Amino acid sequence: EGPKDPDAGLKPPDPDRKSTERREAPSLGLLLLIDASSSMTGQNLRLAQVAAVKAAEVLNAEDRLGVVAFNEGATEVIPMAPADDLPFIRDQISRIQAEGGTDFRAALEAAREVFAAERLQVKHCILLSDGKSAPGRVLTLVRELVKEGVTISTVGVGFQHDVKMLSDIAAEGRGKYQGAPDVTEVPQIFTVEAERIVQQSGARRRGDPPRTPPAPERGAPQPPERSPTAPPAAPDPEVAPPRRKTVPLRRAWPAAYLKGVRPESTPGPFAQHKAEARADAWLALKTEAGEAAFAHRYAGFGRIAASAAPFDGPSAGPLAEWDDYANFLAQTVRFLIPAERPERFLVDVTCDGREIRLRVRDLEESPEPPAGYAVEIRDERGRLLPLAVERLDAGFYRATAPPDDPAALADVRVAARGEPGEGRGAAPLGPHFEIEGRGADLAGLKRWAAALGGEVRATPPDGVDVVPDAHERRVDAPPPWLPWLLAALALDLALKRFRPGEFPATTRGARDGVGRAR
């Protein structure tokens, strides 16, 4: 009922951990670092702009927001200022254009300059990118920013972003990394991350009252003091038998799978395992006492969830009858399963005759397993070819199609054993052995010819002149009577022209029976 994988997002609690006092409604500054390289052109950039506005809508009007667009350099789109003018924020963000390459250092150096001029209690960055950057001094800059009180979260868009680099930036920056293979998730991720920072820091949301309440006017009546109430009487054990105690659940940080879910509406399970959320995990549910109950984290393109509270069995108790139980589980499953399989591997396929050679490159740059990758080869009809795949070297494989197999295409699929992600590649196979080795099947052709009443000749017959690229033009001869008809018509026309009195034209009077004098 508890997490079987200790690395899934929860860990045993630290008995020496001391609770720290949280300041009430601290001042918050949120800086959005938006990748504006050429790879962000189109839908990626449009949804990143929507996401930036969604994050601004979470902040209180007195808190501060800044936006920096970066490629090889950095441009301050919105200087750090109060997040009260949403129309201005939308207008400025909509002007971001995508061009150039990607350099995380430019974004982080711009963040240092922005926060150096601000006196804020909470300083947080959200860095969004769909590409890769040269490592350089990136992690060094992140550590320096953390020493200056700045935390950094990262969002990776699509399947081509640098998972390792963005994960390392978030880990070193004491933030959260979130992958978005489906780019339409980006606005929701920004909203959730902004709400998490507001909730974790104790800052205020938009619409909350001002940070310092106004002092009461002099002479204003003061509310009367409440008289102490007597403690409630203990229940009579004979009248109210003791009930089994439950563990109430509460919402910790906002998450996509908690949309429409009300954890406070359930009494909770009868028991739960003692656990604590990892530093890189996203805590979604907690107990009333603040202990971790449900969390998730990202592992490459995959997502892992862990629960310290049982969701079935006798210990689940009232939790199994929770009204939002089915909705919560269904949304969690949709969150964990990506919309499509990520293209993790680049597969280069070449065929020399019936021999198939593969070159595989892992986009995550993880070391190749000792046993190699799982390779599956199918033909043009989707039929699995029973081939023995030989591993030549790291990333190089070879297989040979049988000479009598009719396959004409090698459709290759490569996957990591026990890990998410795959890659595809294809190439045409060499000719079939009957054509490549011994030419046409004359015996078979003769049988077909005999059945159809013809014959097969290995060479063209004598007397047949085959002219390549010759075109025949057919012209039909006129009928033999046509010249005589044309001559008679010409003679009739000549007689009527030169001797009209003797060959009068037919008139209306002649047709009516009236004679004409000559």
Coordinates of C-alpha atoms in Angstrom, one line a residue:
E1 CA 0.0 0.0 0.0
G2 CA 3.0 2.3 0.5
P3 CA 5.6 3.2 -2.1
K4 CA 7.6 0.2 -3.1
D5 CA 10.2 2.3 -5.0
P6 CA 12.0 4.4 -2.4
D7 CA 13.2 6.7 -5.1
A8 CA 9.7 7.5 -6.4
G9 CA 9.3 10.8 -4.6
L10 CA 8.9 10.0 -0.9
K11 CA 11.6 9.2 1.7
P12 CA 11.5 8.4 5.4
P13 CA 11.2 11.5 7.6
D14 CA 14.2 13.1 9.2
P15 CA 13.8 12.9 13.0
D16 CA 16.3 15.8 13.5
R17 CA 14.4 18.1 11.2
K18 CA 13.3 21.3 13.0
S19 CA 10.3 23.3 11.9
T20 CA 11.1 26.9 10.9
E21 CA 8.9 29.9 11.5
R22 CA 7.3 31.3 8.3
R23 CA 7.0 35.0 7.8
E24 CA 3.5 36.3 7.3
A25 CA 2.8 37.5 3.7
P26 CA 6.4 38.1 2.5
S27 CA 7.1 40.3 -0.6
L28 CA 7.4 38.1 -3.7
G29 CA 9.2 38.7 -7.0
L30 CA 8.7 36.2 -9.9
L31 CA 10.9 36.4 -13.0
L32 CA 10.0 34.5 -16.1
L33 CA 12.8 33.5 -18.4
I34 CA 11.3 32.6 -21.8
D35 CA 13.3 30.9 -24.6
A36 CA 12.9 33.0 -27.7
S37 CA 15.2 31.0 -30.0
S38 CA 14.2 30.0 -33.6
S39 CA 13.0 26.5 -32.4
M40 CA 10.3 28.2 -30.4
T41 CA 8.6 29.6 -33.5
G42 CA 4.9 28.9 -33.8
Q43 CA 2.8 27.0 -31.2
N44 CA 5.6 26.7 -28.6
L45 CA 6.1 30.5 -28.4
R46 CA 2.3 31.2 -28.4
L47 CA 1.6 28.9 -25.5
A48 CA 4.7 30.1 -23.6
Q49 CA 3.2 33.7 -23.9
V50 CA -0.1 32.4 -22.6
A51 CA 1.6 30.6 -19.8
A52 CA 3.5 33.8 -18.7
V53 CA 0.2 35.7 -18.5
K54 CA -1.4 32.8 -16.5
A55 CA 1.4 33.0 -14.0
A56 CA 1.0 36.8 -13.7
E57 CA -2.7 36.3 -12.9
V58 CA -1.8 34.2 -9.8
L59 CA 0.3 37.0 -8.2
N60 CA -1.0 39.6 -5.9
A61 CA -1.2 43.1 -7.5
E62 CA 1.4 44.4 -5.0
D63 CA 3.9 41.6 -5.7
R64 CA 6.4 42.0 -8.6
L65 CA 6.7 40.3 -12.0
G66 CA 9.4 40.5 -14.6
V67 CA 9.8 38.8 -18.0
V68 CA 13.1 38.2 -19.9
A69 CA 13.3 36.7 -23.4
F70 CA 16.6 35.0 -24.3
N71 CA 18.3 33.3 -27.2
E72 CA 22.1 33.9 -27.6
G73 CA 21.5 37.1 -25.5
A74 CA 18.8 38.4 -23.2
T75 CA 16.1 41.1 -23.6
E76 CA 14.1 42.5 -20.7
V77 CA 10.6 42.4 -22.0
I78 CA 9.0 43.6 -18.7
P79 CA 11.2 45.2 -16.0
M80 CA 10.5 43.9 -12.5
A81 CA 7.3 45.8 -11.5
P82 CA 4.0 45.3 -9.6
A83 CA 1.8 42.7 -11.3
D84 CA -1.3 44.9 -11.2
D85 CA -1.5 46.0 -14.9
L86 CA -2.5 42.7 -16.7
P87 CA -3.4 44.4 -20.0
F88 CA 0.1 45.9 -20.2
I89 CA 1.7 42.5 -19.3
R90 CA -0.3 40.8 -22.1
D91 CA 0.7 43.4 -24.6
Q92 CA 4.4 43.3 -23.8
I93 CA 4.6 39.5 -23.7
S94 CA 2.8 39.3 -27.1
R95 CA 5.7 41.2 -28.7
I96 CA 8.3 38.5 -28.1
Q97 CA 9.6 37.1 -31.4
A98 CA 11.6 33.8 -31.9
E99 CA 15.0 33.9 -33.6
G100 CA 18.6 32.7 -33.0
G101 CA 20.0 30.0 -30.8
T102 CA 19.8 29.1 -27.1
D103 CA 22.1 30.1 -24.3
F104 CA 21.0 29.5 -20.7
R105 CA 23.9 31.6 -19.4
A106 CA 22.4 34.8 -20.9
A107 CA 19.1 34.2 -19.1
L108 CA 20.7 33.5 -15.8
E109 CA 23.0 36.5 -16.0
A110 CA 20.0 38.7 -16.7
A111 CA 18.2 37.2 -13.7
R112 CA 21.2 38.1 -11.5
E113 CA 21.1 41.8 -12.7
V114 CA 17.3 42.0 -12.2
F115 CA 17.2 40.7 -8.7
A116 CA 20.3 42.6 -7.6
A117 CA 18.3 45.8 -7.9
E118 CA 15.3 44.4 -5.9
R119 CA 14.8 44.1 -2.1
L120 CA 12.5 41.1 -1.9
Q121 CA 12.0 38.3 0.6
V122 CA 11.1 35.7 -2.0
K123 CA 13.0 35.7 -5.4
H124 CA 12.0 33.0 -7.8
C125 CA 12.7 32.3 -11.5
I126 CA 10.9 30.0 -14.0
L127 CA 13.1 29.1 -17.0
L128 CA 11.3 27.7 -20.0
S129 CA 13.1 26.2 -23.0
D130 CA 12.6 23.6 -25.8
G131 CA 16.2 23.2 -26.8
K132 CA 19.8 22.7 -25.6
S133 CA 22.5 25.1 -24.4
A134 CA 26.2 24.7 -24.1
P135 CA 26.9 23.9 -20.4
G136 CA 29.7 26.4 -19.8
R137 CA 29.2 28.2 -16.4
V138 CA 25.5 27.5 -16.2
L139 CA 25.5 25.5 -13.0
T140 CA 28.1 27.8 -11.4
L141 CA 25.7 30.7 -12.1
V142 CA 22.8 28.8 -10.6
R143 CA 24.8 28.2 -7.4
E144 CA 25.8 31.9 -7.2
L145 CA 22.1 32.9 -7.6
V146 CA 21.1 30.5 -4.8
K147 CA 23.6 32.1 -2.5
E148 CA 22.0 35.5 -3.4
G149 CA 18.6 34.1 -2.3
V150 CA 17.2 33.3 -5.8
T151 CA 15.5 29.9 -6.5
I152 CA 15.0 28.5 -10.0
S153 CA 12.4 26.1 -11.5
T154 CA 12.6 24.9 -15.1
V155 CA 10.1 23.7 -17.7
G156 CA 11.1 21.6 -20.7
V157 CA 8.9 21.8 -23.8
G158 CA 8.6 19.0 -26.4
F159 CA 10.9 16.0 -26.8
Q160 CA 14.1 17.8 -27.9
H161 CA 14.8 19.9 -24.7
D162 CA 17.9 19.1 -22.6
V163 CA 16.4 17.0 -19.8
K164 CA 19.6 16.6 -17.9
M165 CA 20.6 20.3 -18.0
L166 CA 17.2 21.6 -17.0
S167 CA 16.9 19.0 -14.3
D168 CA 20.3 19.9 -12.9
I169 CA 19.4 23.6 -13.0
A170 CA 16.2 23.0 -11.0
A171 CA 18.1 20.7 -8.5
E172 CA 20.9 23.2 -7.9
G173 CA 18.5 26.1 -7.9
R174 CA 16.3 24.5 -5.2
G175 CA 13.3 24.5 -7.6
K176 CA 11.3 22.0 -9.5
Y177 CA 11.8 20.6 -13.0
Q178 CA 8.7 19.8 -15.0
G179 CA 8.7 18.3 -18.5
A180 CA 5.9 19.0 -21.0
P181 CA 6.2 16.6 -24.0
D182 CA 2.7 18.0 -24.9
V183 CA 3.2 21.7 -25.4
T184 CA -0.4 22.4 -24.5
E185 CA 0.4 21.6 -20.9
V186 CA 2.7 24.6 -20.5
P187 CA 0.1 27.2 -19.4
Q188 CA -1.2 24.8 -16.7
I189 CA 2.4 24.1 -15.5
F190 CA 3.2 27.8 -15.2
T191 CA -0.1 28.4 -13.2
V192 CA 0.6 25.5 -10.9
E193 CA 4.3 26.5 -10.3
A194 CA 3.2 30.1 -9.5
E195 CA 0.6 28.9 -7.1
R196 CA 3.2 26.6 -5.5
I197 CA 5.6 29.4 -4.9
V198 CA 2.8 31.6 -3.5
Q199 CA 1.6 28.9 -1.2
Q200 CA 5.1 27.6 -0.1
S201 CA 6.4 31.1 0.7
G202 CA 3.2 32.3 2.4
A203 CA 2.8 35.2 0.0
R204 CA -0.6 36.4 -1.1
R205 CA -2.7 35.6 -4.2
R206 CA -4.4 38.2 -6.4
G207 CA -7.4 39.6 -4.5
D208 CA -6.0 39.0 -1.0
P209 CA -6.1 42.0 1.4
P210 CA -3.1 44.4 1.6
R211 CA 0.0 43.2 3.4
T212 CA -0.4 45.6 6.4
P213 CA -4.0 46.0 7.7
P214 CA -5.1 49.6 8.3
A215 CA -4.8 50.9 11.9
P216 CA -8.2 51.5 13.6
E217 CA -9.3 55.1 13.8
R218 CA -8.8 56.9 17.1
G219 CA -11.9 56.7 19.3
A220 CA -13.4 53.8 17.3
P221 CA -15.2 51.3 19.5
Q222 CA -13.2 48.1 20.1
P223 CA -14.8 44.7 19.7
P224 CA -15.7 43.1 23.0
E225 CA -13.5 40.5 24.5
R226 CA -14.7 36.9 24.2
S227 CA -15.4 35.1 27.4
P228 CA -13.5 31.9 27.8
T229 CA -15.6 28.9 27.0
A230 CA -15.6 25.7 29.0
P231 CA -13.9 22.7 27.4
P232 CA -16.3 20.2 25.9
A233 CA -17.3 17.3 28.1
A234 CA -15.8 14.0 27.4
P235 CA -18.2 11.6 25.6
D236 CA -19.7 8.8 27.7
P237 CA -18.2 5.5 26.5
E238 CA -21.4 3.7 27.1
V239 CA -23.4 6.1 24.9
A240 CA -20.8 6.8 22.1
P241 CA -18.5 3.8 21.5
P242 CA -15.0 4.7 20.4
R243 CA -14.5 4.8 16.6
R244 CA -11.4 4.0 14.6
K245 CA -9.4 7.1 14.0
T246 CA -8.8 8.3 10.5
V247 CA -6.0 10.4 8.9
P248 CA -7.5 13.4 7.2
L249 CA -5.9 14.5 3.9
R250 CA -5.3 18.1 2.8
R251 CA -4.1 19.7 -0.5
A252 CA -0.4 20.6 -0.3
W253 CA 0.7 22.1 -3.6
P254 CA -1.6 22.4 -6.7
A255 CA -1.3 19.7 -9.3
A256 CA -2.9 18.9 -12.6
Y257 CA -4.6 15.7 -11.2
L258 CA -6.2 17.6 -8.3
K259 CA -8.4 19.7 -10.6
G260 CA -11.9 19.5 -9.3
V261 CA -10.8 17.2 -6.4
R262 CA -11.5 18.1 -2.8
P263 CA -9.3 16.2 -0.4
E264 CA -10.9 17.9 2.6
S265 CA -14.2 16.2 1.8
T266 CA -13.0 12.7 2.8
P267 CA -12.2 11.6 6.4
G268 CA -9.1 9.9 5.0
P269 CA -7.7 6.4 5.5
F270 CA -7.3 4.7 8.8
A271 CA -3.5 4.8 8.6
Q272 CA -0.6 5.9 6.4
H273 CA 3.1 5.2 6.2
K274 CA 5.4 7.8 7.7
A275 CA 7.2 9.6 4.8
E276 CA 8.7 12.9 3.8
A277 CA 8.8 14.4 0.3
R278 CA 12.1 14.4 -1.5
A279 CA 13.7 17.7 -2.4
D280 CA 13.0 17.2 -6.1
A281 CA 9.5 15.8 -5.6
W282 CA 6.2 17.7 -6.0
L283 CA 4.1 17.2 -2.9
A284 CA 0.4 17.2 -3.8
L285 CA -1.4 15.8 -0.7
K286 CA -0.5 15.9 2.9
T287 CA -2.0 14.9 6.2
E288 CA -3.7 17.3 8.6
A289 CA -0.4 17.2 10.6
G290 CA 1.6 18.2 7.5
E291 CA 3.1 14.8 6.7
A292 CA 3.6 13.8 3.1
A293 CA 0.8 11.6 1.6
F294 CA 1.0 11.8 -2.2
A295 CA 3.8 13.2 -4.4
H296 CA 5.2 12.9 -7.9
R297 CA 8.4 13.8 -9.7
Y298 CA 9.9 13.7 -13.2
A299 CA 12.4 11.1 -14.4
G300 CA 13.6 12.1 -17.9
F301 CA 10.4 12.1 -20.1
G302 CA 8.6 10.0 -17.5
R303 CA 6.6 10.8 -14.4
I304 CA 6.5 8.8 -11.2
A305 CA 3.9 9.0 -8.4
A306 CA 4.2 7.6 -4.9
S307 CA 1.5 7.4 -2.2
A308 CA 2.1 7.0 1.6
A309 CA -1.7 6.6 2.1
P310 CA -3.4 3.3 1.0
F311 CA -6.0 3.7 -1.6
D312 CA -7.5 0.2 -1.3
G313 CA -7.7 -2.6 1.2
P314 CA -8.9 -2.5 4.8
S315 CA -6.6 0.3 5.8
A316 CA -8.1 2.6 3.1
G317 CA -11.4 2.7 5.0
P318 CA -13.5 5.8 4.2
L319 CA -11.0 6.8 1.5
A320 CA -12.4 4.1 -0.8
E321 CA -15.9 5.7 -0.5
W322 CA -14.6 9.2 -1.2
D323 CA -16.8 11.0 -3.8
D324 CA -13.8 12.2 -5.8
Y325 CA -11.9 8.9 -5.5
A326 CA -12.5 7.8 -9.1
N327 CA -11.9 11.3 -10.5
F328 CA -8.6 11.5 -8.6
L329 CA -7.3 8.1 -9.8
A330 CA -8.4 8.7 -13.4
Q331 CA -6.7 12.1 -13.6
T332 CA -3.5 10.7 -12.0
V333 CA -3.3 8.0 -14.6
R334 CA -3.8 10.5 -17.4
F335 CA -1.0 12.7 -15.9
L336 CA 1.4 9.8 -15.6
I337 CA 0.9 8.5 -19.2
P338 CA 2.2 11.0 -21.8
A339 CA 0.1 11.8 -24.8
E340 CA 2.5 10.1 -27.2
R341 CA 5.6 8.0 -27.0
P342 CA 8.7 10.2 -27.0
E343 CA 11.4 9.9 -29.7
R344 CA 14.3 9.3 -27.4
F345 CA 16.7 7.6 -29.9
L346 CA 17.9 8.7 -33.3
V347 CA 18.1 5.5 -35.4
D348 CA 20.2 5.5 -38.7
V349 CA 19.4 2.5 -40.8
T350 CA 21.4 1.4 -43.9
C351 CA 21.0 -1.8 -45.9
D352 CA 23.7 -3.5 -48.0
G353 CA 21.9 -6.1 -49.9
R354 CA 20.1 -8.2 -47.2
E355 CA 22.4 -7.0 -44.4
I356 CA 20.9 -4.3 -42.1
R357 CA 23.2 -2.0 -40.1
L358 CA 22.0 0.3 -37.3
R359 CA 23.5 3.3 -35.6
V360 CA 21.6 4.4 -32.4
R361 CA 22.1 7.6 -30.5
D362 CA 20.4 8.4 -27.2
L363 CA 19.1 12.0 -27.0
E364 CA 19.2 11.8 -23.2
E365 CA 22.9 10.9 -23.5
S366 CA 22.5 8.1 -20.9
P367 CA 25.1 5.3 -21.0
E368 CA 24.1 2.3 -23.1
P369 CA 23.0 -0.8 -21.0
P370 CA 25.6 -3.6 -21.0
A371 CA 23.1 -5.9 -22.8
G372 CA 22.4 -3.2 -25.4
Y373 CA 19.1 -1.8 -26.5
A374 CA 16.0 -3.8 -27.5
V375 CA 15.8 -3.9 -31.3
E376 CA 12.8 -5.0 -33.2
I377 CA 12.7 -5.2 -37.1
R378 CA 9.5 -5.5 -39.2
D379 CA 8.9 -5.5 -42.9
E380 CA 6.7 -3.3 -45.0
R381 CA 3.6 -5.2 -44.0
G382 CA 4.3 -4.9 -40.3
R383 CA 5.4 -8.5 -40.0
L384 CA 8.0 -9.2 -37.3
L385 CA 11.2 -10.5 -38.9
P386 CA 12.8 -13.3 -36.9
L387 CA 16.4 -11.9 -37.1
A388 CA 19.3 -12.3 -34.8
V389 CA 20.6 -8.8 -34.0
E390 CA 24.3 -8.6 -33.3
R391 CA 25.8 -5.8 -31.2
L392 CA 29.0 -4.6 -32.9
D393 CA 30.0 -1.7 -30.7
A394 CA 28.4 0.9 -28.5
G395 CA 25.4 2.2 -30.5
F396 CA 26.2 -0.1 -33.5
Y397 CA 24.1 -3.2 -34.5
R398 CA 23.9 -5.6 -37.4
A399 CA 21.3 -8.1 -38.6
T400 CA 20.9 -10.1 -41.9
A401 CA 17.5 -10.9 -43.5
P402 CA 17.2 -14.5 -44.8
P403 CA 17.8 -14.8 -48.6
D404 CA 14.4 -16.5 -49.1
D405 CA 12.4 -14.0 -47.1
P406 CA 10.2 -11.7 -49.3
A407 CA 10.7 -8.6 -47.1
A408 CA 11.5 -5.5 -49.1
L409 CA 11.8 -3.0 -46.2
A410 CA 13.5 -3.0 -42.8
D411 CA 11.3 -1.0 -40.3
V412 CA 13.4 -0.8 -37.1
R413 CA 12.2 0.1 -33.6
V414 CA 14.8 0.7 -30.8
A415 CA 13.8 0.9 -27.1
A416 CA 15.7 1.0 -23.8
R417 CA 15.0 -2.1 -21.7
G418 CA 12.8 -1.1 -18.8
E419 CA 13.0 2.6 -19.5
P420 CA 10.6 5.0 -21.3
G421 CA 11.3 6.3 -24.8
E422 CA 11.9 4.7 -28.2
G423 CA 13.2 5.5 -31.7
R424 CA 12.3 4.5 -35.3
G425 CA 14.1 4.2 -38.6
A426 CA 13.7 2.4 -41.9
A427 CA 15.5 1.6 -45.1
P428 CA 14.8 -0.6 -48.2
L429 CA 16.3 -4.1 -48.4
G430 CA 18.3 -5.4 -51.4
P431 CA 16.5 -7.4 -54.2
H432 CA 15.2 -10.8 -53.5
F433 CA 17.6 -13.7 -54.0
E434 CA 15.8 -15.0 -57.1
I435 CA 16.5 -11.7 -58.9
E436 CA 19.8 -10.9 -57.3
G437 CA 21.3 -14.3 -57.6
R438 CA 20.0 -16.2 -60.6
G439 CA 17.7 -13.8 -62.4
A440 CA 14.2 -14.6 -63.6
D441 CA 12.6 -18.0 -63.0
L442 CA 12.3 -19.2 -66.6
A443 CA 10.7 -22.5 -65.6
G444 CA 7.9 -20.7 -63.9
L445 CA 7.5 -18.4 -66.8
K446 CA 7.2 -21.3 -69.2
R447 CA 4.4 -22.8 -67.1
W448 CA 2.5 -19.6 -67.2
A449 CA 3.0 -19.3 -71.0
A450 CA 1.8 -22.8 -71.5
A451 CA -1.3 -22.2 -69.5
L452 CA -2.0 -19.0 -71.5
G453 CA -1.3 -20.5 -74.9
G454 CA 2.0 -18.7 -75.5
E455 CA 5.7 -19.3 -75.3
V456 CA 8.8 -18.0 -73.6
R457 CA 11.9 -16.9 -75.5
A458 CA 15.1 -16.2 -73.7
T459 CA 16.2 -13.8 -76.6
P460 CA 14.2 -11.7 -79.0
P461 CA 13.2 -13.6 -82.2
D462 CA 14.9 -12.9 -85.5
G463 CA 13.3 -10.3 -87.8
V464 CA 11.9 -8.2 -84.9
D465 CA 13.5 -4.8 -85.0
V466 CA 13.0 -3.1 -81.6
V467 CA 13.8 0.5 -81.8
P468 CA 14.1 2.2 -78.4
D469 CA 12.1 5.3 -77.8
A470 CA 10.3 5.0 -81.2
H471 CA 6.9 6.5 -81.5
E472 CA 4.4 5.4 -84.2
R473 CA 2.0 8.0 -85.7
R474 CA -1.2 6.6 -87.3
V475 CA -2.8 8.5 -90.2
D476 CA -6.1 7.1 -91.6
A477 CA -6.4 7.1 -95.5
P478 CA -9.5 9.0 -97.0
P479 CA -12.3 7.0 -98.6
P480 CA -12.0 6.5 -102.4
W481 CA -15.2 8.3 -103.3
L482 CA -14.2 11.6 -101.5
P483 CA -12.2 13.0 -104.5
W484 CA -15.2 12.4 -106.9
L485 CA -17.6 14.2 -104.6
L486 CA -15.3 17.2 -104.2
A487 CA -14.9 17.4 -108.1
A488 CA -18.7 17.3 -108.6
L489 CA -19.3 20.1 -106.1
A490 CA -16.6 22.2 -107.7
L491 CA -18.1 21.8 -111.2
D492 CA -21.6 22.7 -110.0
L493 CA -20.3 25.8 -108.4
A494 CA -18.5 26.9 -111.6
L495 CA -21.5 26.3 -113.9
K496 CA -23.8 28.4 -111.6
R497 CA -21.3 31.2 -111.5
F498 CA -20.5 31.6 -115.3
R499 CA -23.9 30.5 -116.8
P500 CA -26.5 31.5 -114.3
G501 CA -29.5 31.7 -116.8
E502 CA -29.3 28.1 -117.7
F503 CA -28.7 26.9 -114.1
P504 CA -31.0 29.1 -112.0
A505 CA -31.0 28.8 -108.2
T506 CA -34.1 27.4 -106.5
T507 CA -36.3 30.2 -105.2
R508 CA -39.3 30.3 -102.8
G509 CA -41.6 30.7 -105.8
A510 CA -40.3 27.5 -107.4
R511 CA -40.8 25.7 -104.1
D512 CA -44.4 27.0 -104.0
G513 CA -45.2 25.8 -107.6
V514 CA -45.0 29.2 -109.2
G515 CA -43.0 29.2 -112.5
R516 CA -40.4 31.7 -113.3
A517 CA -40.0 33.3 -116.8
R518 CA -36.7 32.8 -118.5

